[in-house]
Coordinates of C-alpha atoms in Angstrom, one line a residue:
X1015 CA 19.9 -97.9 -110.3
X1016 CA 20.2 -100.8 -112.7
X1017 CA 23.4 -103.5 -112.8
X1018 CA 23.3 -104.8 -116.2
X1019 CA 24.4 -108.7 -115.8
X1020 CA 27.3 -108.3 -118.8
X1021 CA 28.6 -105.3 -116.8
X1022 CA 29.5 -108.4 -113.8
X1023 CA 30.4 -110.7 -115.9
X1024 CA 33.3 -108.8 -117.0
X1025 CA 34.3 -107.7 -113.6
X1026 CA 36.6 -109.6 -112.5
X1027 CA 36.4 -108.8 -108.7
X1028 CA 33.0 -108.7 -107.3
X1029 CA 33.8 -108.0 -104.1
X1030 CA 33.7 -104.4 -104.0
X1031 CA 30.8 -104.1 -105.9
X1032 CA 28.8 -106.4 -103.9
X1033 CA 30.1 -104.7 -100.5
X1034 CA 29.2 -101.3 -102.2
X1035 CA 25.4 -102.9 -102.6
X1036 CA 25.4 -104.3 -99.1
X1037 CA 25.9 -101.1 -97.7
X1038 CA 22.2 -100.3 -97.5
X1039 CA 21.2 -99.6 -100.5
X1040 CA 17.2 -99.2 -100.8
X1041 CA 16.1 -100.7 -103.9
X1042 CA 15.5 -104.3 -104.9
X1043 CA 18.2 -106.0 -106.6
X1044 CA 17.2 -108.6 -109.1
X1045 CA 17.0 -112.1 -108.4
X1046 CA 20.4 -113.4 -109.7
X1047 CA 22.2 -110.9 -107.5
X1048 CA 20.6 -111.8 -104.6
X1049 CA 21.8 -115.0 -103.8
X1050 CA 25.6 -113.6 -104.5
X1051 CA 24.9 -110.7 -101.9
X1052 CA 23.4 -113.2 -99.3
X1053 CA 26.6 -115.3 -99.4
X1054 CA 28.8 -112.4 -99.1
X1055 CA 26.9 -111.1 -95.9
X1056 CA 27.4 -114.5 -94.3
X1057 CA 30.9 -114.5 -95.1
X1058 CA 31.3 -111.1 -93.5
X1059 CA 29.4 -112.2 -90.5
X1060 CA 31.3 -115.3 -90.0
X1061 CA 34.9 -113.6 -90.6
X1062 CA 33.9 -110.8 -88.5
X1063 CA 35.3 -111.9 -85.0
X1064 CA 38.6 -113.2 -86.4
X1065 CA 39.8 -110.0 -88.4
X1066 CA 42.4 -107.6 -87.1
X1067 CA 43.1 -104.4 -88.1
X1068 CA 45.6 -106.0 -90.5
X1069 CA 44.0 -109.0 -91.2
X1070 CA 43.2 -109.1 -95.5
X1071 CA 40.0 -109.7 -96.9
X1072 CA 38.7 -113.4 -97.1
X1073 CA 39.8 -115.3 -100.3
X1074 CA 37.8 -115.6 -103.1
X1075 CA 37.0 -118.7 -102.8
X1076 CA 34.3 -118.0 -99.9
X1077 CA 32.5 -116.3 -102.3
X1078 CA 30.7 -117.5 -105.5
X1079 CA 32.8 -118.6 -108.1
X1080 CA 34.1 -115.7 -110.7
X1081 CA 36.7 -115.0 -112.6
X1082 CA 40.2 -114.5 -111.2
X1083 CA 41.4 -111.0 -111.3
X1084 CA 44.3 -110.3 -113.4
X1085 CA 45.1 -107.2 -112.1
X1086 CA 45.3 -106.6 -108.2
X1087 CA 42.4 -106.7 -105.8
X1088 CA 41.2 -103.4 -104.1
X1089 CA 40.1 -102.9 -100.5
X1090 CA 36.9 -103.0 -99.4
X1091 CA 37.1 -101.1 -97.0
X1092 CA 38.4 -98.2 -100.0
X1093 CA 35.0 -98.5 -102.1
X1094 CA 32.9 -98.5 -99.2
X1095 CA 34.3 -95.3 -96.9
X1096 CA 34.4 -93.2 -100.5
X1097 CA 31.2 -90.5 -99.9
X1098 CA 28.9 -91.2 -103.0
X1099 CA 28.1 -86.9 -103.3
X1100 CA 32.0 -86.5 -103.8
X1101 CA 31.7 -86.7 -107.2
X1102 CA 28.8 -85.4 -108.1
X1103 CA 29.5 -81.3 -108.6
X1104 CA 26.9 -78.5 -107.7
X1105 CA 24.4 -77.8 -110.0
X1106 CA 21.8 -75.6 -108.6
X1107 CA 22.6 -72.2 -108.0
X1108 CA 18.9 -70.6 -106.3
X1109 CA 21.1 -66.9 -106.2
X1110 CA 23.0 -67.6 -109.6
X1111 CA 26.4 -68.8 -110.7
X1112 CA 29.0 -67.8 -108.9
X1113 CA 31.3 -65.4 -111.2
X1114 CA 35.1 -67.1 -110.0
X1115 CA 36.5 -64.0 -112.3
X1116 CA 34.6 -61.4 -110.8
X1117 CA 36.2 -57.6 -110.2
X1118 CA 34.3 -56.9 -107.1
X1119 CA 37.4 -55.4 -106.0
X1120 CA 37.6 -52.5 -108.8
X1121 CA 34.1 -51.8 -108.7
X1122 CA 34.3 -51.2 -105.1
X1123 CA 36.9 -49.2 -105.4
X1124 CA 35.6 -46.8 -108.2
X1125 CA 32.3 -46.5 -106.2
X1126 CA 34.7 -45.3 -103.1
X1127 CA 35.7 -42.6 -106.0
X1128 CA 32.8 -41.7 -107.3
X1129 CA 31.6 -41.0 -104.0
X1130 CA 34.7 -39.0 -103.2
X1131 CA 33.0 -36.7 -106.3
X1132 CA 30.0 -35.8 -104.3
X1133 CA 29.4 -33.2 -102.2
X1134 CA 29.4 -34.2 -98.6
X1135 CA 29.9 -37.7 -100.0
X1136 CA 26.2 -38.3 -100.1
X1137 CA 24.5 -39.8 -102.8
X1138 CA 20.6 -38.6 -103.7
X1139 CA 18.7 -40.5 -105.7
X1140 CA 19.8 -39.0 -109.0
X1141 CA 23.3 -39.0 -107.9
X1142 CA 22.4 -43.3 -107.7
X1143 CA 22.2 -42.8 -111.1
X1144 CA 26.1 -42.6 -111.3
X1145 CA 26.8 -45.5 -108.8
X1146 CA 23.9 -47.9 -110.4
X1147 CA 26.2 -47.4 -113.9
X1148 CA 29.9 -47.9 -112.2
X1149 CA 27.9 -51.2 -110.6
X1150 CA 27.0 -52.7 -113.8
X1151 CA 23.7 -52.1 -113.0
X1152 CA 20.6 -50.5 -115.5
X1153 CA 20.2 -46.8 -114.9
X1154 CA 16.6 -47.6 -113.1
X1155 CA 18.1 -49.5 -110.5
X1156 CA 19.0 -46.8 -109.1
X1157 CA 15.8 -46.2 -106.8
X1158 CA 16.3 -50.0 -105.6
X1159 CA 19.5 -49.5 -104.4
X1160 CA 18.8 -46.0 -102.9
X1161 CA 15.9 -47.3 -100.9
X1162 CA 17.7 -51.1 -99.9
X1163 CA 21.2 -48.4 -98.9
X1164 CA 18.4 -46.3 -96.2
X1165 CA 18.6 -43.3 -98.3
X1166 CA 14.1 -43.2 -98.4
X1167 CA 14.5 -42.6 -94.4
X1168 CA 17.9 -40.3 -94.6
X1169 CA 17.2 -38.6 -97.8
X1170 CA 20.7 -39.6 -98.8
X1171 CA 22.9 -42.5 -98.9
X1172 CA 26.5 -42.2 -97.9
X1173 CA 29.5 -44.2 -99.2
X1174 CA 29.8 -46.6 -95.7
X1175 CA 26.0 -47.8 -96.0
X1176 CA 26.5 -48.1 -99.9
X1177 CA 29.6 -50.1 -100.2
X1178 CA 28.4 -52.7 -97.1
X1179 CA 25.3 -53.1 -98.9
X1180 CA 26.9 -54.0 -102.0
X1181 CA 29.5 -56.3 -100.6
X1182 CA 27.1 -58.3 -99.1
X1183 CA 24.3 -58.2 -101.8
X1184 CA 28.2 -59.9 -104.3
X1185 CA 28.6 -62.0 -101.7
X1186 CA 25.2 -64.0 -101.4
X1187 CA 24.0 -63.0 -105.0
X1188 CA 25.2 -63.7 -108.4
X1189 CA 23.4 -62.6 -111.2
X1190 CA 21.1 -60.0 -111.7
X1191 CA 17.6 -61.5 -111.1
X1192 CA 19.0 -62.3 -107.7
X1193 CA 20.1 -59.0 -107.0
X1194 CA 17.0 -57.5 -108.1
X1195 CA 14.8 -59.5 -106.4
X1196 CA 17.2 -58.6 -103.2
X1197 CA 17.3 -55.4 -103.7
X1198 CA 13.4 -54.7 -104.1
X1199 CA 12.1 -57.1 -101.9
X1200 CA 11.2 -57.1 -98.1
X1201 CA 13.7 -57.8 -95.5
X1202 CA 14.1 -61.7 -95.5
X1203 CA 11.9 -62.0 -98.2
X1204 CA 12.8 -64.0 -101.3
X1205 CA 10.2 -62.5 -103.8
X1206 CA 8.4 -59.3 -105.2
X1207 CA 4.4 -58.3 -104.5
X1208 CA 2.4 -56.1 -106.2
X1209 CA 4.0 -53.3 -103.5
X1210 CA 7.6 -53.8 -104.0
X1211 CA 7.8 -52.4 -107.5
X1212 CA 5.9 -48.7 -106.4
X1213 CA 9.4 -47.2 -106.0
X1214 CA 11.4 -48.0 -109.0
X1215 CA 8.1 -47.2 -111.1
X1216 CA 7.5 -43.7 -109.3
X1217 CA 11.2 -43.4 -110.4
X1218 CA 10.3 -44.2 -114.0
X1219 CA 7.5 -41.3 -114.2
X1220 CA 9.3 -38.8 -112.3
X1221 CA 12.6 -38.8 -114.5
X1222 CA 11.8 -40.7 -117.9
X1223 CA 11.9 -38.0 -120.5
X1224 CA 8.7 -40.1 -122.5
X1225 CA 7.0 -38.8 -119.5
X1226 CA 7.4 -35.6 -118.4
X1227 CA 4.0 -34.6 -119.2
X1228 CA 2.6 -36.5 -116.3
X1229 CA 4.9 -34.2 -113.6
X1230 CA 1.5 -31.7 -114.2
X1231 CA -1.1 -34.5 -113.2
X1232 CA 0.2 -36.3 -110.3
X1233 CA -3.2 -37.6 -109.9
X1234 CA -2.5 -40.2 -112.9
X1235 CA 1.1 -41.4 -111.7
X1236 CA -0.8 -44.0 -109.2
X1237 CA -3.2 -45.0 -112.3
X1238 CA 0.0 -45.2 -114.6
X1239 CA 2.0 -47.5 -111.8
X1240 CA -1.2 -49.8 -111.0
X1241 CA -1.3 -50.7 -114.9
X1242 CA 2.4 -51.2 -115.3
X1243 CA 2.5 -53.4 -112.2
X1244 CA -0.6 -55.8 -113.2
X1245 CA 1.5 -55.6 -116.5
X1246 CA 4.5 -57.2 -114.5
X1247 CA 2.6 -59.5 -112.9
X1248 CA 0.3 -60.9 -116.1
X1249 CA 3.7 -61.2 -117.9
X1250 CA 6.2 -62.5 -115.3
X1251 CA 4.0 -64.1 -112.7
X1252 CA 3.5 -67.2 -114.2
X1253 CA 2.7 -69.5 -111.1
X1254 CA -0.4 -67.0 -110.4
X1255 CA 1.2 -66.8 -106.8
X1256 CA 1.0 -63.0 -106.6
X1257 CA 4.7 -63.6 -105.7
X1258 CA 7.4 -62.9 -108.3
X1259 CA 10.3 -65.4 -107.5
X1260 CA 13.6 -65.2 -109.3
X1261 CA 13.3 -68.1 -111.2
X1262 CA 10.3 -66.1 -113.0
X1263 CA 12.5 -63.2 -113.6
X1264 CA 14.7 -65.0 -115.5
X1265 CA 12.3 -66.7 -117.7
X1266 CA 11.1 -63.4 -118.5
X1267 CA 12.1 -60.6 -120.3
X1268 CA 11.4 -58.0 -117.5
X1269 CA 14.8 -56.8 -116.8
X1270 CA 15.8 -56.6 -120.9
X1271 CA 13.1 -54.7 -121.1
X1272 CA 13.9 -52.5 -117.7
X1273 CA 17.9 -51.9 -119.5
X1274 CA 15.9 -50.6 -122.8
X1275 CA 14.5 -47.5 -120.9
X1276 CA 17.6 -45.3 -120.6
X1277 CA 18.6 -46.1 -124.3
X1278 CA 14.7 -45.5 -125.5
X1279 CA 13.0 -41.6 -125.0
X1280 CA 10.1 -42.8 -126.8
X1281 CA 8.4 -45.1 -124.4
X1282 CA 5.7 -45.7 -126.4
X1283 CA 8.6 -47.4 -128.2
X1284 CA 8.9 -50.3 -125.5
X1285 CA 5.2 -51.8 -125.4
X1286 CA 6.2 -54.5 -123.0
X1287 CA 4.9 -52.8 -119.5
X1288 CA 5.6 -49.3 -119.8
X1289 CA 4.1 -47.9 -122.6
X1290 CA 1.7 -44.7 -122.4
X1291 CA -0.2 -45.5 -125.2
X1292 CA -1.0 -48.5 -123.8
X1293 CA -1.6 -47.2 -120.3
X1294 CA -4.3 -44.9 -121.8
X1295 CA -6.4 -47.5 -123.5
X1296 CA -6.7 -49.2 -120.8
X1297 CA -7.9 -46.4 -118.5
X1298 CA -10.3 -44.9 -121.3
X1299 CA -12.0 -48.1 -121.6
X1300 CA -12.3 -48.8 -117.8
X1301 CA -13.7 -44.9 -117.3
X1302 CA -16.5 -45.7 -120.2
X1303 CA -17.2 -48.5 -118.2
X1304 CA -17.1 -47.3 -114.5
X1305 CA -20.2 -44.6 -114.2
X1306 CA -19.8 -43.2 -111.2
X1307 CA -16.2 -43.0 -111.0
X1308 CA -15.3 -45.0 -108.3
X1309 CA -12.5 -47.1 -109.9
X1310 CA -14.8 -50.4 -109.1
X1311 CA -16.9 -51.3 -111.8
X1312 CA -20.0 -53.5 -110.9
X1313 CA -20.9 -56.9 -113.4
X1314 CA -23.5 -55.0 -115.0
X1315 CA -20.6 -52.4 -116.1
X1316 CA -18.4 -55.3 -117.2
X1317 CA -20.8 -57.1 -119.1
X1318 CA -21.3 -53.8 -121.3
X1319 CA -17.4 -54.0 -123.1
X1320 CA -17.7 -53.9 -126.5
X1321 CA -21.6 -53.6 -127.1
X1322 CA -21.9 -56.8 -125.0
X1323 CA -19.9 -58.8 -127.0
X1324 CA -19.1 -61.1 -123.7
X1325 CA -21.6 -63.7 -122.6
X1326 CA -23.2 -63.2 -118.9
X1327 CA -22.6 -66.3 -118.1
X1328 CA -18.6 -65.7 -118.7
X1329 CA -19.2 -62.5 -116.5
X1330 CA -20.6 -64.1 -113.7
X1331 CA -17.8 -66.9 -113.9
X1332 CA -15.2 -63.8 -113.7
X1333 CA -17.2 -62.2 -111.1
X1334 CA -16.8 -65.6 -109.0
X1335 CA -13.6 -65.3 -108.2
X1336 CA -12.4 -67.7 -110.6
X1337 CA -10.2 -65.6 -111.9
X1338 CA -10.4 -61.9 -110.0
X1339 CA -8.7 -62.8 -106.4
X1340 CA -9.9 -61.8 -103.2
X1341 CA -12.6 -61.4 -100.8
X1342 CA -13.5 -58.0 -102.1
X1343 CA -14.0 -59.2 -105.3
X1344 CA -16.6 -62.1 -104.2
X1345 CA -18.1 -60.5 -101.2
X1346 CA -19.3 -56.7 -103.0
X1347 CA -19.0 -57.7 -106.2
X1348 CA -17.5 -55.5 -107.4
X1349 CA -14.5 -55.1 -110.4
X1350 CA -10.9 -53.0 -109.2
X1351 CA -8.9 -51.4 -112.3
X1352 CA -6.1 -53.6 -111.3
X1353 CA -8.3 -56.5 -111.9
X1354 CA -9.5 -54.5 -115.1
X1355 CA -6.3 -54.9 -116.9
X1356 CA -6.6 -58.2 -116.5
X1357 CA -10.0 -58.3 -118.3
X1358 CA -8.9 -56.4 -120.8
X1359 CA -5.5 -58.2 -122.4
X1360 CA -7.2 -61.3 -121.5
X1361 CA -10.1 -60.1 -123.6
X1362 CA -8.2 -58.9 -126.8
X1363 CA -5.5 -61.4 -126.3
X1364 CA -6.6 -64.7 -125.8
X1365 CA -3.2 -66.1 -127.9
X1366 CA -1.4 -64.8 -125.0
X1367 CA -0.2 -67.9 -122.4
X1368 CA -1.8 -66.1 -119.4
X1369 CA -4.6 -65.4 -121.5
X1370 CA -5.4 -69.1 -122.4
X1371 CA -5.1 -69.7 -118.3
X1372 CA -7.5 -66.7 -117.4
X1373 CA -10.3 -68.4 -119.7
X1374 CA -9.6 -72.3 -118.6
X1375 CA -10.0 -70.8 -115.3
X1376 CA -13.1 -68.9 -116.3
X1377 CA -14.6 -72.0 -118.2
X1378 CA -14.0 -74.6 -115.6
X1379 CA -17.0 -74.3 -114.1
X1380 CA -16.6 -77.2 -111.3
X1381 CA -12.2 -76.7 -110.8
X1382 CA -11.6 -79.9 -112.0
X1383 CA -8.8 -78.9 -114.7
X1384 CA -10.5 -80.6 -117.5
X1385 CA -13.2 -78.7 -119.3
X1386 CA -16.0 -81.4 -120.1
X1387 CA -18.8 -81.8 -122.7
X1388 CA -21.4 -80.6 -120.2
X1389 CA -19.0 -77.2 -119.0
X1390 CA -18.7 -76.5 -123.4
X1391 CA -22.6 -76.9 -123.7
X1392 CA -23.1 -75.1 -121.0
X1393 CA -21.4 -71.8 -122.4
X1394 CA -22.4 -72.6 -125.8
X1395 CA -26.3 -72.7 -124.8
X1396 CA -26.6 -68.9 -124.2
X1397 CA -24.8 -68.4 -127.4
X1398 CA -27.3 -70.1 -129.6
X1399 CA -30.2 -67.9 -127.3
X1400 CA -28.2 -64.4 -128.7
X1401 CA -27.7 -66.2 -132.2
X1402 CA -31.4 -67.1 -132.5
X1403 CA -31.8 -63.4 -131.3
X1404 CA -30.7 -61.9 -134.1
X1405 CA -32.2 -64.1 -136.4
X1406 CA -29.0 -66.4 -137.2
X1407 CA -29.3 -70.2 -137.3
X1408 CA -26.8 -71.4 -134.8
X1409 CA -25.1 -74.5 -135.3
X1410 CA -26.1 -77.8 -133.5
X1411 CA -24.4 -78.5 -130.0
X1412 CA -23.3 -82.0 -131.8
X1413 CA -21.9 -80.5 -134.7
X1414 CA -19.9 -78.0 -133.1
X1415 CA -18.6 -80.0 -130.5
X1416 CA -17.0 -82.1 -133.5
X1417 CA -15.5 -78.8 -134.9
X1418 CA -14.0 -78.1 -131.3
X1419 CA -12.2 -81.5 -131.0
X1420 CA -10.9 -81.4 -134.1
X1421 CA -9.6 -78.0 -133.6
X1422 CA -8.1 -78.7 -130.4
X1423 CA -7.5 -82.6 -130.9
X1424 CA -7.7 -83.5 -127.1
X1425 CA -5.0 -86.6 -126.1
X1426 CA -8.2 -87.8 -124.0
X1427 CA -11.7 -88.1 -125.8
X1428 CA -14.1 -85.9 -124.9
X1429 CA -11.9 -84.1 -122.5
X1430 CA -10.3 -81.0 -123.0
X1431 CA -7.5 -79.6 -120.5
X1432 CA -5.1 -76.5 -120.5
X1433 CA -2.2 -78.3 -121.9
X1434 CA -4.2 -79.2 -125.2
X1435 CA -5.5 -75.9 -125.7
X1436 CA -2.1 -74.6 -125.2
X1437 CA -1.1 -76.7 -128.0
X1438 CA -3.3 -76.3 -130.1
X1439 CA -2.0 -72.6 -131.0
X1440 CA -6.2 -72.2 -132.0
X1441 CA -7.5 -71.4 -127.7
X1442 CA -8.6 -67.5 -129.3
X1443 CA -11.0 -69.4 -131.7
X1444 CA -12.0 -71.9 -129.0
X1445 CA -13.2 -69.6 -126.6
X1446 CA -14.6 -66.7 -128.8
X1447 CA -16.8 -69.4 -130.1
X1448 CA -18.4 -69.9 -126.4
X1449 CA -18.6 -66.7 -125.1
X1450 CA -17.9 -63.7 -127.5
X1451 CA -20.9 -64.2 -130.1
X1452 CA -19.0 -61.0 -131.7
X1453 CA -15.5 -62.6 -132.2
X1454 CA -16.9 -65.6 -133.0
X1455 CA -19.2 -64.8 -136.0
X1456 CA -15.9 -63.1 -137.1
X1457 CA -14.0 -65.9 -137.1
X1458 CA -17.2 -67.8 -139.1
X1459 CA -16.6 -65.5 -142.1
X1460 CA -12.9 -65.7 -142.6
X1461 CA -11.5 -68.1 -144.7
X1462 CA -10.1 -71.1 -143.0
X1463 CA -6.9 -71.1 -145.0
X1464 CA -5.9 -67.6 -143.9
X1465 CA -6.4 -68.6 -140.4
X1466 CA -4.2 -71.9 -140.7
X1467 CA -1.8 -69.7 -142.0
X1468 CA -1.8 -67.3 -139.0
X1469 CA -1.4 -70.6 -137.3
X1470 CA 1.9 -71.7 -139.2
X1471 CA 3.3 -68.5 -139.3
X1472 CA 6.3 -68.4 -137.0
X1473 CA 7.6 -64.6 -137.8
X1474 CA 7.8 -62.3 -135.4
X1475 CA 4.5 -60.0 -135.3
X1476 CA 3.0 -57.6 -132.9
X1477 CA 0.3 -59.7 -130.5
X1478 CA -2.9 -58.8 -130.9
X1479 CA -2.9 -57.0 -127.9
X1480 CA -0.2 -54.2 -129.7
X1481 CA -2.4 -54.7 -132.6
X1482 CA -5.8 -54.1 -130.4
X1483 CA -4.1 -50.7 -128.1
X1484 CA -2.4 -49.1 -131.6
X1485 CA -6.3 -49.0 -133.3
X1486 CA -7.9 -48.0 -130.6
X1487 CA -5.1 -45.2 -129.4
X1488 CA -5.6 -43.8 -133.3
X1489 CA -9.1 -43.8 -132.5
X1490 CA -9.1 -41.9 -128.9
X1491 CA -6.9 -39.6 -130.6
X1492 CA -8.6 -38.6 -133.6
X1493 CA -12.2 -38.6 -131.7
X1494 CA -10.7 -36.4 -129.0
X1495 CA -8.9 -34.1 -130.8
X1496 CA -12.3 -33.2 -133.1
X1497 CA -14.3 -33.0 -129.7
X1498 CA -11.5 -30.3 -128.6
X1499 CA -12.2 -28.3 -132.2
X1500 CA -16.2 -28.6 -131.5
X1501 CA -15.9 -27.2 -127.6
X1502 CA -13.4 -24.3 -129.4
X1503 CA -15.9 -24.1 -132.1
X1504 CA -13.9 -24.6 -135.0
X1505 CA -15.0 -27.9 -136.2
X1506 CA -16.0 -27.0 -139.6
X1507 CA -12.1 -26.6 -140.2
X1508 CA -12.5 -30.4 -139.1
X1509 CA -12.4 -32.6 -142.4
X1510 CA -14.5 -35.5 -142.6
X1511 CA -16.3 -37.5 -145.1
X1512 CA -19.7 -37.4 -143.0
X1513 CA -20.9 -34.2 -140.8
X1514 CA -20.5 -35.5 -137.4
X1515 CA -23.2 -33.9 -135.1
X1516 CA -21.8 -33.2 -131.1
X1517 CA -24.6 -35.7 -129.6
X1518 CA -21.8 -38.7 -131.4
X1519 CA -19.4 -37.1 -129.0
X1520 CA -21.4 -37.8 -125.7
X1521 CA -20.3 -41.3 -125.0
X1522 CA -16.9 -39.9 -124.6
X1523 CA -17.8 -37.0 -122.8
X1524 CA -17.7 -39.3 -119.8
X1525 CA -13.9 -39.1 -119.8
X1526 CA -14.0 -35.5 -119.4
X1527 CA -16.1 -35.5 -116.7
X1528 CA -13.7 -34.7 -114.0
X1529 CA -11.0 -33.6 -116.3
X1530 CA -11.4 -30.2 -118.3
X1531 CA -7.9 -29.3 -120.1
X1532 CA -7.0 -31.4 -123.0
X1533 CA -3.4 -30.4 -124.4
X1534 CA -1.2 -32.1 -126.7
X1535 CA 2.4 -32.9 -126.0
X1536 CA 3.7 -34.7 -129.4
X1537 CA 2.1 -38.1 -130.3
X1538 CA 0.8 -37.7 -126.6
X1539 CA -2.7 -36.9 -125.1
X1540 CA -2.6 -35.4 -121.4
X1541 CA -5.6 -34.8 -119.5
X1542 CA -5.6 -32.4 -116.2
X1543 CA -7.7 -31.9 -113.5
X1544 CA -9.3 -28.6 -113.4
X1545 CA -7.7 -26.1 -111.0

């Protein structure tokens, strides 16, 4: 705290000032307060013994000379018993902001009616439906609540266990991140894991009407869940904790996006987590990847996305752990789907905020948090080996390196660190230039005015991960659905501008390995198991 001297010189009564200052405070006052305080301590000291309860303040002129107040002097004793906190009003609210014009009372009350409606007066999990909407609450809340009320060990929840549950959850929390977290979470637990969300999402595929086509292959609801979930978690998990806090959720956009599935049928409509389309990139390009079906793919399977467009020495950085958590990872080797996903957006994506992390992590070879001139060479070394490969002239380390800084413009020479790349709005064309030779020579051939004005163009447009899952969908589709008229033999009712002989179809036969049916269900694609 700083006393600005004109502030005392127009005071006329120092007094309670100075006995505010000699109450302990633990900072340094400047010199020409000093000597004022020290005279005033002696003068307390000395006066001490002779007070009464009574007995007035010593006169003025035991202390320094000052100005004579016009107006009268105040007590001590009042400036120095006043709490320093009385004044200062709440401002952090971990559960939310208390609502002081609230109508808990009414809502309560119409959930005691609506459960008067209901036979026996207990509520399944459809019926939670009902109460999630008298609540105030999204329609897919309603598995939260029916699991947090007991009703996944009774089968039911009844209007008693309901209504306490609720009263408490008003009472301790006030907005709805809170009472999410709350209501999905672990007994005294204050945030989500991976785990937590398996319920409300098994409630999304058993009762959204986008996915009703799924009831007839159970075996992909786990597949569908495991990608929405690492979809959560890339999204909303900013701290890379593995914990979801509630702070996170209301930074993001999860629960907006939660709301928009009983108003949208179409879920490929809502590409933020939930979308099918999505979902079924993802898993097509894993099962290409993973041979032997075992949901694990090895670094030899990773390192063969996209025609080995990827560097091995990126691989190996991802297979380090660097990125892919856990022991299992580092100890076998081995790549889960979950960890897949990750891969994936990362991979097609790297404008995305998490995206820019995954690759700093990736690329930050010694965990330092600055990427140096030795780390960029390092990557950039087996890129010139593939360019020379194929017969392309690569550009000097030197000169690149002074294409990189002015690209990124570091705030410290000849370091780069996550905030600048972050900045920069450019980290896609940074790190495609060090380990995707593929991306990279793309970027070479554009023109550098067209990508400045990507750059400056602040309108709204689909990331290039919605860009990247839409072309590739349109592909599956189009290539499966001429593999289903060549197994039915009707592929010269197939129109295309070349003959396409069946051995162009064995890559993807692969995904049919273990799956034999392939119907059609609208824009949709659903693959069965054989019976």
């Amino acid at each position: 705290m700083m006393i600005k001297e004109t502030s005392l010189r127009r005071d006329p009564d120092l007094r309670g000032e100075l006995a505010f200052l000699a109450r302990g405070c633990d900072f340094v006052l400047p010199s020409r307060f000093k000597k004022r305080l020290k005279s005033f301590q002696q003068s307390q000291i000395q006066n001490k013994p002779e007070k009464k309860p009574a007995t007035a303040l010593p006169s003025a002129a035991a202390l320094p000379s000052s100005p004579q107040p016009v107006s009268p002097t105040p007590h001590v004793n009042d400036v120095v018993t006043t709490p320093l906190s009385i004044n200062i009003p709440q401002f952090y609210f971990p559960e939310g902001l208390p609502d002081t014009c609230s109508n808990h009372e009414q809502i309560l009350s119409r959930v005691e009616t609506a459960f008067m409606d209901i036979e026996d007066q207990k509520a399944d999990i459809y019926e939670m439906g009902k109460i999630a909407k008298i609540c105030g609450c999204p329609l897919y809340w309603k598995a939260p609540m029916f699991r947090a009320a007991g009703g996944e060990k009774a089968g039911f929840v009844t209007a008693q266990s309901f209504i306490a549950l609720w009263k408490q959850l008003l009472n301790n929390h006030h907005d709805d991140a809170s009472k999410f977290i709350w209501l999905l979470a672990k007994p005294n637990c204050s945030y989500l894991e991976q785990e937590d969300f398996i319920p409300l999402l098994q409630d999304v595929v058993d009762t959204h009407p986008g996915l009703t086509f799924l009831k007839d292959a159970p075996e992909f609801h786990s597949r569908y869940i495991t990608t929405v979930v690492q979809r959560i978690f890339y999204t909303v998990n900013r701290s890379w904790s593995g914990k979801i806090t509630s702070t996170e959720i209301r930074k993001s956009n999860f629960l907006q996006t939660l709301a928009l599935l009983e108003e949208e049928e179409d879920i490929n409509q809502i590409t933020d987590y939930f979308s099918y389309e999505h979902f079924y990139v993802i898993y097509c390009k894993f099962w290409e990847l993973d041979g032997d079906h075992d949901l694990y793919i090895s670094q030899a399977d990773l390192s063969r996305y996209n025609d080995q467009a990827s560097s091995s020495r990126i691989i190996e950085r991802i297979f380090s752990g660097a990125v892919t958590r856990g022991k299992t990872v580092q100890k076998e080797g081995r790549m889960s789907y979950a960890d897949f996903v990750w891969f994936l957006i990362s991979e097609e994506d790297k404008r995305n905020p998490t995206s820019i992390e995954y690759w700093f992590r990736c690329m930050d070879v010694d965990g330092d948090g600055v990427l140096s001139m030795y780390e960029l060479e390092y990557f950039y070394e087996e890129q010139c080996e593939r360019m020379e490969a194929m017969g392309i002239e690569p550009l000097p380390f030197h000169d690149l390196l002074c294409q990189m800084l002015d690209l990124v413009k570091p705030a410290s020479d000849g370091k780069i660190t996550l905030r600048d790349l972050k900045r920069c709005r450019m980290a896609h064309i940074f790190y495609d230039t060090f380990f995707n030779l593929e991306k990279y020579l793309d970027h070479e051939q554009r023109d550098p005015f067209a990508v400045q004005k990507d750059v400056e163009n602040d309108n709204p447009e689909p990331s290039d991960w919605d860009r990247f899952a839409a072309e590739e969908y349109e592909a599956l589709v189009t290539e499966e659905s001429a593999q289903v008229q060549l197994q039915e033999g009707s592929f010269e009712d197939y129109e295309a501008d070349e003959p396409v002989s069946p051995s162009e179809f064995g890559n993807k036969a692969g995904l049919l390995e273990d799956f034999r049916n392939v119907t059609y269900h609208g824009n949709y694609i659903r693959i069965s198991s054989p019976s």
